[in-house]
Short mmCIF file of C-alpha atoms in Angstrom, two decimals:
data_model
loop_
_atom_site.label_atom_id
_atom_site.label_comp_id
_atom_site.label_asym_id
_atom_site.label_seq_id
_atom_site.Cartn_x
_atom_site.Cartn_y
_atom_site.Cartn_z
CA UNK A 16 0.78 50.14 -68.44
CA UNK A 17 3.88 48.33 -67.18
CA UNK A 18 7.12 49.67 -68.58
CA UNK A 19 10.54 48.07 -68.44
CA UNK A 20 13.63 49.92 -69.65
CA UNK A 21 16.99 48.15 -69.86
CA UNK A 22 20.35 49.89 -69.95
CA UNK A 23 24.02 49.08 -69.48
CA UNK A 24 24.78 46.95 -72.52
CA UNK A 25 27.85 47.47 -74.65
CA UNK A 26 31.04 46.01 -76.04
CA UNK A 27 33.50 44.36 -73.67
CA UNK A 28 36.50 42.08 -74.00
CA UNK A 29 36.37 38.49 -72.83
CA UNK A 30 36.96 38.31 -69.10
CA UNK A 31 35.46 41.74 -68.55
CA UNK A 32 32.34 42.84 -66.70
CA UNK A 33 29.13 44.71 -67.38
CA UNK A 34 26.17 45.63 -65.21
CA UNK A 35 22.73 45.73 -66.79
CA UNK A 36 19.89 47.67 -65.23
CA UNK A 37 16.16 47.35 -65.72
CA UNK A 38 13.96 50.17 -64.49
CA UNK A 39 10.43 48.95 -63.94
CA UNK A 40 7.16 50.72 -63.24
CA UNK A 41 6.07 47.85 -60.91
CA UNK A 42 7.61 45.61 -58.23
CA UNK A 43 7.00 42.23 -59.83
CA UNK A 44 9.08 39.07 -59.97
CA UNK A 45 11.71 39.74 -62.61
CA UNK A 46 13.78 37.75 -65.03
CA UNK A 47 16.63 38.30 -67.44
CA UNK A 48 16.68 36.47 -70.76
CA UNK A 49 18.97 36.68 -73.75
CA UNK A 50 18.71 35.95 -77.43
CA UNK A 51 21.62 35.48 -79.82
CA UNK A 52 21.15 35.69 -83.60
CA UNK A 53 19.47 32.56 -84.95
CA UNK A 54 18.81 31.18 -81.47
CA UNK A 55 15.82 30.99 -79.19
CA UNK A 56 15.40 33.31 -76.26
CA UNK A 57 16.96 31.66 -73.22
CA UNK A 58 16.67 32.08 -69.48
CA UNK A 59 19.57 33.78 -67.70
CA UNK A 60 18.44 34.65 -64.17
CA UNK A 61 15.35 35.47 -62.13
CA UNK A 62 14.58 37.10 -58.81
CA UNK A 63 11.43 37.12 -56.70
CA UNK A 64 9.73 40.42 -55.92
CA UNK A 65 11.16 40.36 -52.37
CA UNK A 66 14.66 39.57 -53.58
CA UNK A 67 14.88 36.54 -51.30
CA UNK A 68 14.85 33.99 -54.09
CA UNK A 69 17.22 33.99 -57.04
CA UNK A 70 17.72 31.49 -59.84
CA UNK A 71 20.35 31.14 -62.55
CA UNK A 72 20.96 29.23 -65.73
CA UNK A 73 23.81 26.75 -65.37
CA UNK A 74 25.74 28.60 -68.07
CA UNK A 75 26.00 31.78 -65.98
CA UNK A 76 26.02 30.42 -62.43
CA UNK A 77 28.99 31.75 -60.51
CA UNK A 78 29.61 34.56 -63.04
CA UNK A 79 26.35 36.54 -63.06
CA UNK A 80 24.45 37.99 -60.11
CA UNK A 81 20.88 39.23 -60.18
CA UNK A 82 19.75 41.74 -57.58
CA UNK A 83 17.11 44.39 -57.06
CA UNK A 84 16.50 47.68 -55.33
CA UNK A 85 12.76 47.93 -54.74
CA UNK A 86 13.06 51.51 -53.53
CA UNK A 87 14.19 52.35 -57.06
CA UNK A 88 12.09 49.67 -58.79
CA UNK A 89 15.27 48.54 -60.52
CA UNK A 90 16.69 45.10 -61.17
CA UNK A 91 20.37 44.55 -61.94
CA UNK A 92 22.36 41.86 -63.66
CA UNK A 93 26.04 41.98 -62.77
CA UNK A 94 27.96 40.01 -65.36
CA UNK A 95 31.56 39.04 -64.64
CA UNK A 96 34.07 36.86 -66.47
CA UNK A 97 32.20 37.44 -69.69
CA UNK A 98 32.70 35.05 -72.58
CA UNK A 99 32.11 35.50 -76.32
CA UNK A 100 29.21 33.07 -76.03
CA UNK A 101 27.46 35.56 -73.73
CA UNK A 102 26.99 37.84 -76.73
CA UNK A 103 23.27 38.45 -77.21
CA UNK A 104 20.46 40.92 -76.78
CA UNK A 105 19.51 40.87 -73.12
CA UNK A 106 15.90 41.41 -72.09
CA UNK A 107 14.35 41.97 -68.71
CA UNK A 108 10.85 40.70 -68.07
CA UNK A 109 8.24 41.02 -65.35
CA UNK A 110 5.87 38.40 -64.00
CA UNK A 111 3.24 38.66 -61.28
CA UNK A 112 2.96 34.89 -60.71
CA UNK A 113 6.52 33.43 -60.69
CA UNK A 114 5.53 29.84 -61.33
CA UNK A 115 7.93 28.83 -64.10
CA UNK A 116 10.55 31.52 -63.80
CA UNK A 117 12.77 29.87 -66.46
CA UNK A 118 10.19 30.05 -69.26
CA UNK A 119 9.82 33.18 -71.39
CA UNK A 120 6.17 32.22 -71.87
CA UNK A 121 5.60 32.87 -68.17
CA UNK A 122 6.42 36.56 -68.32
CA UNK A 123 3.78 39.16 -68.96
CA UNK A 124 5.88 42.21 -69.74
CA UNK A 125 9.16 42.74 -71.59
CA UNK A 126 11.68 45.47 -72.11
CA UNK A 127 13.09 46.46 -75.46
CA UNK A 128 16.43 44.72 -74.94
CA UNK A 129 20.03 45.86 -74.72
CA UNK A 130 22.91 44.50 -76.78
CA UNK A 131 25.85 42.84 -75.06
CA UNK A 132 28.84 42.00 -77.25
CA UNK A 133 31.86 40.16 -75.87
CA UNK A 134 34.93 40.14 -78.08
CA UNK A 135 37.55 37.39 -77.90
#
């Protein structure tokens, strides 16, 4: 049974930073997605199992950084220069195939989500 546990969400002012963590029971390719109320789940960032390949949504490029520590089986999402429109529940997800890293349908396992709220 693959388990993913996110942590690090919270309330922050616009322009601030947060670091999300996702502790996984496997070393798979990993992605971060987010879902705001009334909106579809959207791709944020992804990282290959080796860490050599990273991908970002245009909306977060240059502000967010995805990384991983395979010794700890943990993936991170460093979020800087946060904006109110970044407010959402953030989910980490694991995928053994990494074909369409931007699609939530691609991912086999999901965490429970962590709330990020950015105040203006």
